Amino acid sequence: DAEITQSPRHKITETGRQVTLACHQTWNHNNMFWYRQDLGHGLRLIHYSYGVQDTNKGEVSDGYSVSRSNTEDLPLTLESAASSQTSVYFCASSEGDSEQFFGPGTRLTVL
Amino acid sequence: DQQVKQNSPSLSVQEGRISILNCDYTNSMFDYFLWYKKYPAEGPTFLISISSIKDKNEDGRFTVFLNKSAKHLSLHIVPSQPGDSAVYFCAASSRRSGGFKTIFGAGTRLFVKA
């Protein structure tokens, strides 16, 4: 069955370190998204991609970057982790304008 | 500025009764609306959607109503079951703009008491 996976599921890191969160989907979807979920804010869009070599900034993109070298993967990199980036991160994919399929999430703690 | 607002952080309902979750939006360009359900430690899952050309969409126990003039939509769950206890996110997108971005509300936590 097609799926979308995220790794690691839990990560603890220190302020200033570079961190990369992986997202892999086997739906063969062109669209992929990264969100962060924080209490009182719901899901906020960090970056998104509509296809290979395409990346776009979302509403909370500062301090984050993504790259899309193939259809299946959209890794999210925190260049220099900050305590404000402690959050739960969700990756999602979709085809066209249909609903999005979400991964299980990565809980990131920055100490 | 939140374009999609869910003003009730939580809602408690008795099993068998109706649950009504509300959502307001401000951007008149939104033309497609979705509800997602999220259990703890899992990703959100799609529940039901509605296009702006409709005012109602039904799927089993779930019905979404859209009032475009009021920029308001609601999700009705009848009858409510304990397994419906979860966080519900309202979301909106603009298909007319040609993009596939979706804006999410802050979520409403539903408790269904047995």
PDB file of C-alpha atoms in Angstrom:
ATOM      1  CA  ASP A   1       0.000   0.000   0.000  1.00  0.00           C
ATOM      2  CA  ALA A   2       1.124   3.540  -0.715  1.00  0.00           C
ATOM      3  CA  GLU A   3       2.139   5.542   2.319  1.00  0.00           C
ATOM      4  CA  ILE A   4       3.989   8.564   3.612  1.00  0.00           C
ATOM      5  CA  THR A   5       6.633   8.104   6.289  1.00  0.00           C
ATOM      6  CA  GLN A   6       8.669  10.460   8.442  1.00  0.00           C
ATOM      7  CA  SER A   7      11.902   9.896  10.306  1.00  0.00           C
ATOM      8  CA  PRO A   8      12.928  10.173  12.989  1.00  0.00           C
ATOM      9  CA  ARG A   9       9.680  10.109  14.979  1.00  0.00           C
ATOM     10  CA  HIS A  10      11.349  11.823  17.909  1.00  0.00           C
ATOM     11  CA  LYS A  11      14.464  13.999  17.979  1.00  0.00           C
ATOM     12  CA  ILE A  12      16.212  15.957  20.694  1.00  0.00           C
ATOM     13  CA  THR A  13      18.917  18.360  19.630  1.00  0.00           C
ATOM     14  CA  GLU A  14      20.814  21.353  20.918  1.00  0.00           C
ATOM     15  CA  THR A  15      20.533  24.980  19.961  1.00  0.00           C
ATOM     16  CA  GLY A  16      22.670  25.836  16.949  1.00  0.00           C
ATOM     17  CA  ARG A  17      22.858  22.341  15.488  1.00  0.00           C
ATOM     18  CA  GLN A  18      21.752  21.513  11.972  1.00  0.00           C
ATOM     19  CA  VAL A  19      18.879  19.040  11.865  1.00  0.00           C
ATOM     20  CA  THR A  20      17.271  17.265   8.920  1.00  0.00           C
ATOM     21  CA  LEU A  21      13.846  15.649   9.068  1.00  0.00           C
ATOM     22  CA  ALA A  22      13.065  13.088   6.399  1.00  0.00           C
ATOM     23  CA  CYS A  23       9.797  12.649   4.517  1.00  0.00           C
ATOM     24  CA  HIS A  24       9.206   9.863   2.008  1.00  0.00           C
ATOM     25  CA  GLN A  25       6.012   9.131   0.088  1.00  0.00           C
ATOM     26  CA  THR A  26       5.154   6.253  -2.225  1.00  0.00           C
ATOM     27  CA  TRP A  27       1.933   7.781  -3.566  1.00  0.00           C
ATOM     28  CA  ASN A  28       3.873   9.258  -6.515  1.00  0.00           C
ATOM     29  CA  HIS A  29       2.308  12.625  -5.698  1.00  0.00           C
ATOM     30  CA  ASN A  30       3.744  15.764  -7.232  1.00  0.00           C
ATOM     31  CA  ASN A  31       2.824  18.026  -4.306  1.00  0.00           C
ATOM     32  CA  MET A  32       4.558  17.797  -0.947  1.00  0.00           C
ATOM     33  CA  PHE A  33       4.236  20.030   2.113  1.00  0.00           C
ATOM     34  CA  TRP A  34       5.853  20.583   5.496  1.00  0.00           C
ATOM     35  CA  TYR A  35       3.841  21.909   8.437  1.00  0.00           C
ATOM     36  CA  ARG A  36       4.503  22.544  12.068  1.00  0.00           C
ATOM     37  CA  GLN A  37       1.837  22.119  14.704  1.00  0.00           C
ATOM     38  CA  ASP A  38       1.864  24.282  17.808  1.00  0.00           C
ATOM     39  CA  LEU A  39      -0.800  24.732  20.448  1.00  0.00           C
ATOM     40  CA  GLY A  40      -3.186  27.511  19.487  1.00  0.00           C
ATOM     41  CA  HIS A  41      -1.833  27.763  15.940  1.00  0.00           C
ATOM     42  CA  GLY A  42      -2.967  24.590  14.289  1.00  0.00           C
ATOM     43  CA  LEU A  43      -0.932  23.551  11.266  1.00  0.00           C
ATOM     44  CA  ARG A  44       1.255  26.233   9.741  1.00  0.00           C
ATOM     45  CA  LEU A  45       2.887  25.786   6.351  1.00  0.00           C
ATOM     46  CA  ILE A  46       6.691  25.905   6.327  1.00  0.00           C
ATOM     47  CA  HIS A  47       7.659  24.976   2.749  1.00  0.00           C
ATOM     48  CA  TYR A  48       6.030  23.212  -0.154  1.00  0.00           C
ATOM     49  CA  SER A  49       6.920  21.724  -3.508  1.00  0.00           C
ATOM     50  CA  TYR A  50       4.861  21.107  -6.646  1.00  0.00           C
ATOM     51  CA  GLY A  51       7.423  18.838  -8.281  1.00  0.00           C
ATOM     52  CA  VAL A  52      11.082  17.917  -8.678  1.00  0.00           C
ATOM     53  CA  GLN A  53      13.388  20.930  -8.349  1.00  0.00           C
ATOM     54  CA  ASP A  54      10.462  23.129  -7.274  1.00  0.00           C
ATOM     55  CA  THR A  55      10.372  24.588  -3.751  1.00  0.00           C
ATOM     56  CA  ASN A  56       8.371  27.454  -2.266  1.00  0.00           C
ATOM     57  CA  LYS A  57       8.236  29.279   1.052  1.00  0.00           C
ATOM     58  CA  GLY A  58       5.225  29.008   3.295  1.00  0.00           C
ATOM     59  CA  GLU A  59       4.070  31.324   6.055  1.00  0.00           C
ATOM     60  CA  VAL A  60       6.734  30.297   8.617  1.00  0.00           C
ATOM     61  CA  SER A  61       9.779  29.495   6.476  1.00  0.00           C
ATOM     62  CA  ASP A  62      12.478  31.455   8.336  1.00  0.00           C
ATOM     63  CA  GLY A  63      15.203  29.129   9.602  1.00  0.00           C
ATOM     64  CA  TYR A  64      14.078  26.203   7.433  1.00  0.00           C
ATOM     65  CA  SER A  65      15.021  24.930   3.979  1.00  0.00           C
ATOM     66  CA  VAL A  66      13.917  22.091   1.698  1.00  0.00           C
ATOM     67  CA  SER A  67      15.149  20.467  -1.476  1.00  0.00           C
ATOM     68  CA  ARG A  68      13.312  18.231  -3.946  1.00  0.00           C
ATOM     69  CA  SER A  69      15.628  16.028  -5.983  1.00  0.00           C
ATOM     70  CA  ASN A  70      13.075  13.294  -6.696  1.00  0.00           C
ATOM     71  CA  THR A  71       9.329  12.744  -6.497  1.00  0.00           C
ATOM     72  CA  GLU A  72       9.394  10.648  -3.319  1.00  0.00           C
ATOM     73  CA  ASP A  73      11.379  12.785  -0.866  1.00  0.00           C
ATOM     74  CA  LEU A  74      11.208  16.274   0.632  1.00  0.00           C
ATOM     75  CA  PRO A  75      13.709  16.596   3.494  1.00  0.00           C
ATOM     76  CA  LEU A  76      13.321  19.564   5.835  1.00  0.00           C
ATOM     77  CA  THR A  77      16.512  21.134   7.207  1.00  0.00           C
ATOM     78  CA  LEU A  78      16.815  23.412  10.192  1.00  0.00           C
ATOM     79  CA  GLU A  79      20.043  25.276   9.472  1.00  0.00           C
ATOM     80  CA  SER A  80      20.723  26.299  13.089  1.00  0.00           C
ATOM     81  CA  ALA A  81      18.124  24.927  15.467  1.00  0.00           C
ATOM     82  CA  ALA A  82      16.485  27.354  17.897  1.00  0.00           C
ATOM     83  CA  SER A  83      14.270  26.675  20.918  1.00  0.00           C
ATOM     84  CA  SER A  84      11.399  28.364  19.061  1.00  0.00           C
ATOM     85  CA  GLN A  85      11.554  25.482  16.572  1.00  0.00           C
ATOM     86  CA  THR A  86      10.537  22.950  19.199  1.00  0.00           C
ATOM     87  CA  SER A  87       7.343  21.587  17.678  1.00  0.00           C
ATOM     88  CA  VAL A  88       5.666  18.652  16.002  1.00  0.00           C
ATOM     89  CA  TYR A  89       6.398  18.545  12.284  1.00  0.00           C
ATOM     90  CA  PHE A  90       4.111  16.959   9.694  1.00  0.00           C
ATOM     91  CA  CYS A  91       4.851  16.159   6.113  1.00  0.00           C
ATOM     92  CA  ALA A  92       2.000  15.765   3.615  1.00  0.00           C
ATOM     93  CA  SER A  93       1.510  14.991  -0.056  1.00  0.00           C
ATOM     94  CA  SER A  94      -1.283  15.422  -2.558  1.00  0.00           C
ATOM     95  CA  GLU A  95      -2.056  15.057  -6.226  1.00  0.00           C
ATOM     96  CA  GLY A  96      -3.468  18.107  -7.915  1.00  0.00           C
ATOM     97  CA  ASP A  97      -5.977  19.913  -5.733  1.00  0.00           C
ATOM     98  CA  SER A  98      -7.177  16.823  -3.893  1.00  0.00           C
ATOM     99  CA  GLU A  99      -6.945  16.268  -0.161  1.00  0.00           C
ATOM    100  CA  GLN A 100      -3.540  15.882   1.476  1.00  0.00           C
ATOM    101  CA  PHE A 101      -2.178  12.690   2.994  1.00  0.00           C
ATOM    102  CA  PHE A 102      -0.165  13.245   6.146  1.00  0.00           C
ATOM    103  CA  GLY A 103       2.744  11.402   7.694  1.00  0.00           C
ATOM    104  CA  PRO A 104       2.760  10.390  11.376  1.00  0.00           C
ATOM    105  CA  GLY A 105       4.775  13.410  12.485  1.00  0.00           C
ATOM    106  CA  THR A 106       8.179  14.107  14.046  1.00  0.00           C
ATOM    107  CA  ARG A 107       8.377  15.546  17.531  1.00  0.00           C
ATOM    108  CA  LEU A 108      11.439  17.819  17.690  1.00  0.00           C
ATOM    109  CA  THR A 109      12.813  19.249  20.919  1.00  0.00           C
ATOM    110  CA  VAL A 110      15.537  21.885  20.799  1.00  0.00           C
ATOM    111  CA  LEU A 111      17.336  22.354  24.118  1.00  0.00           C
TER     112      LEU A 111
ATOM    113  CA  ASP B   1      -3.799  37.400  10.625  1.00  0.00           C
ATOM    114  CA  GLN B   2      -5.610  34.067  10.732  1.00  0.00           C
ATOM    115  CA  GLN B   3      -7.503  33.453   7.521  1.00  0.00           C
ATOM    116  CA  VAL B   4      -9.222  30.354   8.919  1.00  0.00           C
ATOM    117  CA  LYS B   5     -10.538  30.554  12.457  1.00  0.00           C
ATOM    118  CA  GLN B   6     -11.886  27.918  14.775  1.00  0.00           C
ATOM    119  CA  ASN B   7     -12.940  29.893  17.809  1.00  0.00           C
ATOM    120  CA  SER B   8     -13.823  26.958  20.043  1.00  0.00           C
ATOM    121  CA  PRO B   9     -10.683  25.198  21.316  1.00  0.00           C
ATOM    122  CA  SER B  10     -12.776  22.346  22.696  1.00  0.00           C
ATOM    123  CA  LEU B  11     -16.248  20.837  22.671  1.00  0.00           C
ATOM    124  CA  SER B  12     -17.794  18.164  24.865  1.00  0.00           C
ATOM    125  CA  VAL B  13     -20.804  16.141  23.703  1.00  0.00           C
ATOM    126  CA  GLN B  14     -22.724  13.162  25.012  1.00  0.00           C
ATOM    127  CA  GLU B  15     -22.610   9.960  22.993  1.00  0.00           C
ATOM    128  CA  GLY B  16     -25.525   9.740  20.570  1.00  0.00           C
ATOM    129  CA  ARG B  17     -26.057  13.509  20.416  1.00  0.00           C
ATOM    130  CA  ILE B  18     -25.071  15.893  17.641  1.00  0.00           C
ATOM    131  CA  SER B  19     -21.610  17.494  17.538  1.00  0.00           C
ATOM    132  CA  ILE B  20     -21.348  20.818  15.718  1.00  0.00           C
ATOM    133  CA  LEU B  21     -17.908  22.218  14.972  1.00  0.00           C
ATOM    134  CA  ASN B  22     -17.659  25.704  13.536  1.00  0.00           C
ATOM    135  CA  CYS B  23     -15.181  27.470  11.295  1.00  0.00           C
ATOM    136  CA  ASP B  24     -14.965  31.002   9.892  1.00  0.00           C
ATOM    137  CA  TYR B  25     -12.775  32.289   7.086  1.00  0.00           C
ATOM    138  CA  THR B  26     -11.845  35.740   5.895  1.00  0.00           C
ATOM    139  CA  ASN B  27     -10.417  35.245   2.401  1.00  0.00           C
ATOM    140  CA  SER B  28     -13.140  35.421  -0.265  1.00  0.00           C
ATOM    141  CA  MET B  29     -10.777  33.677  -2.714  1.00  0.00           C
ATOM    142  CA  PHE B  30     -11.191  30.381  -0.845  1.00  0.00           C
ATOM    143  CA  ASP B  31     -13.365  28.045  -2.901  1.00  0.00           C
ATOM    144  CA  TYR B  32     -12.658  24.617  -1.442  1.00  0.00           C
ATOM    145  CA  PHE B  33     -13.016  23.637   2.192  1.00  0.00           C
ATOM    146  CA  LEU B  34     -11.956  20.501   4.033  1.00  0.00           C
ATOM    147  CA  TRP B  35     -12.177  18.959   7.463  1.00  0.00           C
ATOM    148  CA  TYR B  36      -9.398  16.793   8.846  1.00  0.00           C
ATOM    149  CA  LYS B  37      -9.460  14.630  11.953  1.00  0.00           C
ATOM    150  CA  LYS B  38      -6.424  14.021  14.124  1.00  0.00           C
ATOM    151  CA  TYR B  39      -5.841  11.458  16.853  1.00  0.00           C
ATOM    152  CA  PRO B  40      -2.927  11.853  19.315  1.00  0.00           C
ATOM    153  CA  ALA B  41       0.469  10.781  17.982  1.00  0.00           C
ATOM    154  CA  GLU B  42      -0.908  10.426  14.439  1.00  0.00           C
ATOM    155  CA  GLY B  43      -1.032  12.655  11.401  1.00  0.00           C
ATOM    156  CA  PRO B  44      -4.290  14.343  10.365  1.00  0.00           C
ATOM    157  CA  THR B  45      -6.571  12.355   8.075  1.00  0.00           C
ATOM    158  CA  PHE B  46      -9.018  13.757   5.561  1.00  0.00           C
ATOM    159  CA  LEU B  47     -12.655  13.570   6.628  1.00  0.00           C
ATOM    160  CA  ILE B  48     -14.915  15.493   4.258  1.00  0.00           C
ATOM    161  CA  SER B  49     -14.789  18.430   1.863  1.00  0.00           C
ATOM    162  CA  ILE B  50     -17.074  20.893   0.130  1.00  0.00           C
ATOM    163  CA  SER B  51     -16.727  23.079  -2.912  1.00  0.00           C
ATOM    164  CA  SER B  52     -17.972  26.642  -2.848  1.00  0.00           C
ATOM    165  CA  ILE B  53     -20.572  25.811  -5.511  1.00  0.00           C
ATOM    166  CA  LYS B  54     -22.399  23.711  -2.933  1.00  0.00           C
ATOM    167  CA  ASP B  55     -23.890  24.540   0.444  1.00  0.00           C
ATOM    168  CA  LYS B  56     -24.009  21.025   1.861  1.00  0.00           C
ATOM    169  CA  ASN B  57     -22.109  17.776   1.546  1.00  0.00           C
ATOM    170  CA  GLU B  58     -22.974  14.589   3.393  1.00  0.00           C
ATOM    171  CA  ASP B  59     -20.970  11.428   4.039  1.00  0.00           C
ATOM    172  CA  GLY B  60     -22.542   8.989   6.455  1.00  0.00           C
ATOM    173  CA  ARG B  61     -22.674  10.543   9.914  1.00  0.00           C
ATOM    174  CA  PHE B  62     -20.733  13.616   8.752  1.00  0.00           C
ATOM    175  CA  THR B  63     -22.254  16.655   7.057  1.00  0.00           C
ATOM    176  CA  VAL B  64     -20.518  19.889   6.188  1.00  0.00           C
ATOM    177  CA  PHE B  65     -22.523  23.064   5.653  1.00  0.00           C
ATOM    178  CA  LEU B  66     -21.174  26.134   3.888  1.00  0.00           C
ATOM    179  CA  ASN B  67     -22.602  29.648   4.201  1.00  0.00           C
ATOM    180  CA  LYS B  68     -20.632  31.736   1.714  1.00  0.00           C
ATOM    181  CA  SER B  69     -22.271  35.039   2.548  1.00  0.00           C
ATOM    182  CA  ALA B  70     -21.273  34.629   6.196  1.00  0.00           C
ATOM    183  CA  LYS B  71     -17.924  33.019   5.317  1.00  0.00           C
ATOM    184  CA  HIS B  72     -18.802  30.249   7.722  1.00  0.00           C
ATOM    185  CA  LEU B  73     -18.790  26.485   7.599  1.00  0.00           C
ATOM    186  CA  SER B  74     -19.731  23.843  10.092  1.00  0.00           C
ATOM    187  CA  LEU B  75     -19.247  20.125  10.537  1.00  0.00           C
ATOM    188  CA  HIS B  76     -22.128  18.119  11.989  1.00  0.00           C
ATOM    189  CA  ILE B  77     -21.569  14.641  13.402  1.00  0.00           C
ATOM    190  CA  VAL B  78     -24.736  12.664  14.063  1.00  0.00           C
ATOM    191  CA  PRO B  79     -24.836  10.551  16.124  1.00  0.00           C
ATOM    192  CA  SER B  80     -21.590  11.237  17.942  1.00  0.00           C
ATOM    193  CA  GLN B  81     -19.568   8.237  19.060  1.00  0.00           C
ATOM    194  CA  PRO B  82     -16.699   7.959  21.580  1.00  0.00           C
ATOM    195  CA  GLY B  83     -14.361   7.091  18.692  1.00  0.00           C
ATOM    196  CA  ASP B  84     -15.047  10.557  17.251  1.00  0.00           C
ATOM    197  CA  SER B  85     -13.056  12.089  20.117  1.00  0.00           C
ATOM    198  CA  ALA B  86     -10.184  13.810  18.331  1.00  0.00           C
ATOM    199  CA  VAL B  87      -8.959  17.203  17.158  1.00  0.00           C
ATOM    200  CA  TYR B  88     -10.777  18.499  14.087  1.00  0.00           C
ATOM    201  CA  PHE B  89      -9.085  20.944  11.728  1.00  0.00           C
ATOM    202  CA  CYS B  90     -10.952  23.125   9.306  1.00  0.00           C
ATOM    203  CA  ALA B  91      -8.973  23.975   6.162  1.00  0.00           C
ATOM    204  CA  ALA B  92      -9.440  26.107   3.070  1.00  0.00           C
ATOM    205  CA  SER B  93      -7.795  26.497  -0.300  1.00  0.00           C
ATOM    206  CA  SER B  94      -8.205  28.515  -3.458  1.00  0.00           C
ATOM    207  CA  ARG B  95      -8.400  26.297  -6.531  1.00  0.00           C
ATOM    208  CA  ARG B  96      -9.043  29.368  -8.686  1.00  0.00           C
ATOM    209  CA  SER B  97      -5.590  30.714  -7.853  1.00  0.00           C
ATOM    210  CA  GLY B  98      -4.030  27.612  -9.416  1.00  0.00           C
ATOM    211  CA  GLY B  99      -2.041  26.665  -6.335  1.00  0.00           C
ATOM    212  CA  PHE B 100      -2.559  23.775  -3.978  1.00  0.00           C
ATOM    213  CA  LYS B 101      -1.772  25.438  -0.661  1.00  0.00           C
ATOM    214  CA  THR B 102      -4.171  24.800   2.166  1.00  0.00           C
ATOM    215  CA  ILE B 103      -4.654  27.075   5.174  1.00  0.00           C
ATOM    216  CA  PHE B 104      -5.597  25.356   8.408  1.00  0.00           C
ATOM    217  CA  GLY B 105      -7.459  26.563  11.459  1.00  0.00           C
ATOM    218  CA  ALA B 106      -6.158  26.053  14.989  1.00  0.00           C
ATOM    219  CA  GLY B 107      -8.356  23.018  15.566  1.00  0.00           C
ATOM    220  CA  THR B 108     -11.188  22.061  17.920  1.00  0.00           C
ATOM    221  CA  ARG B 109     -10.768  19.192  20.349  1.00  0.00           C
ATOM    222  CA  LEU B 110     -13.955  17.118  20.515  1.00  0.00           C
ATOM    223  CA  PHE B 111     -14.715  14.964  23.545  1.00  0.00           C
ATOM    224  CA  VAL B 112     -17.558  12.478  23.151  1.00  0.00           C
ATOM    225  CA  LYS B 113     -18.618  11.120  26.523  1.00  0.00           C
ATOM    226  CA  ALA B 114     -20.011   7.598  26.788  1.00  0.00           C
TER     227      ALA B 114
END
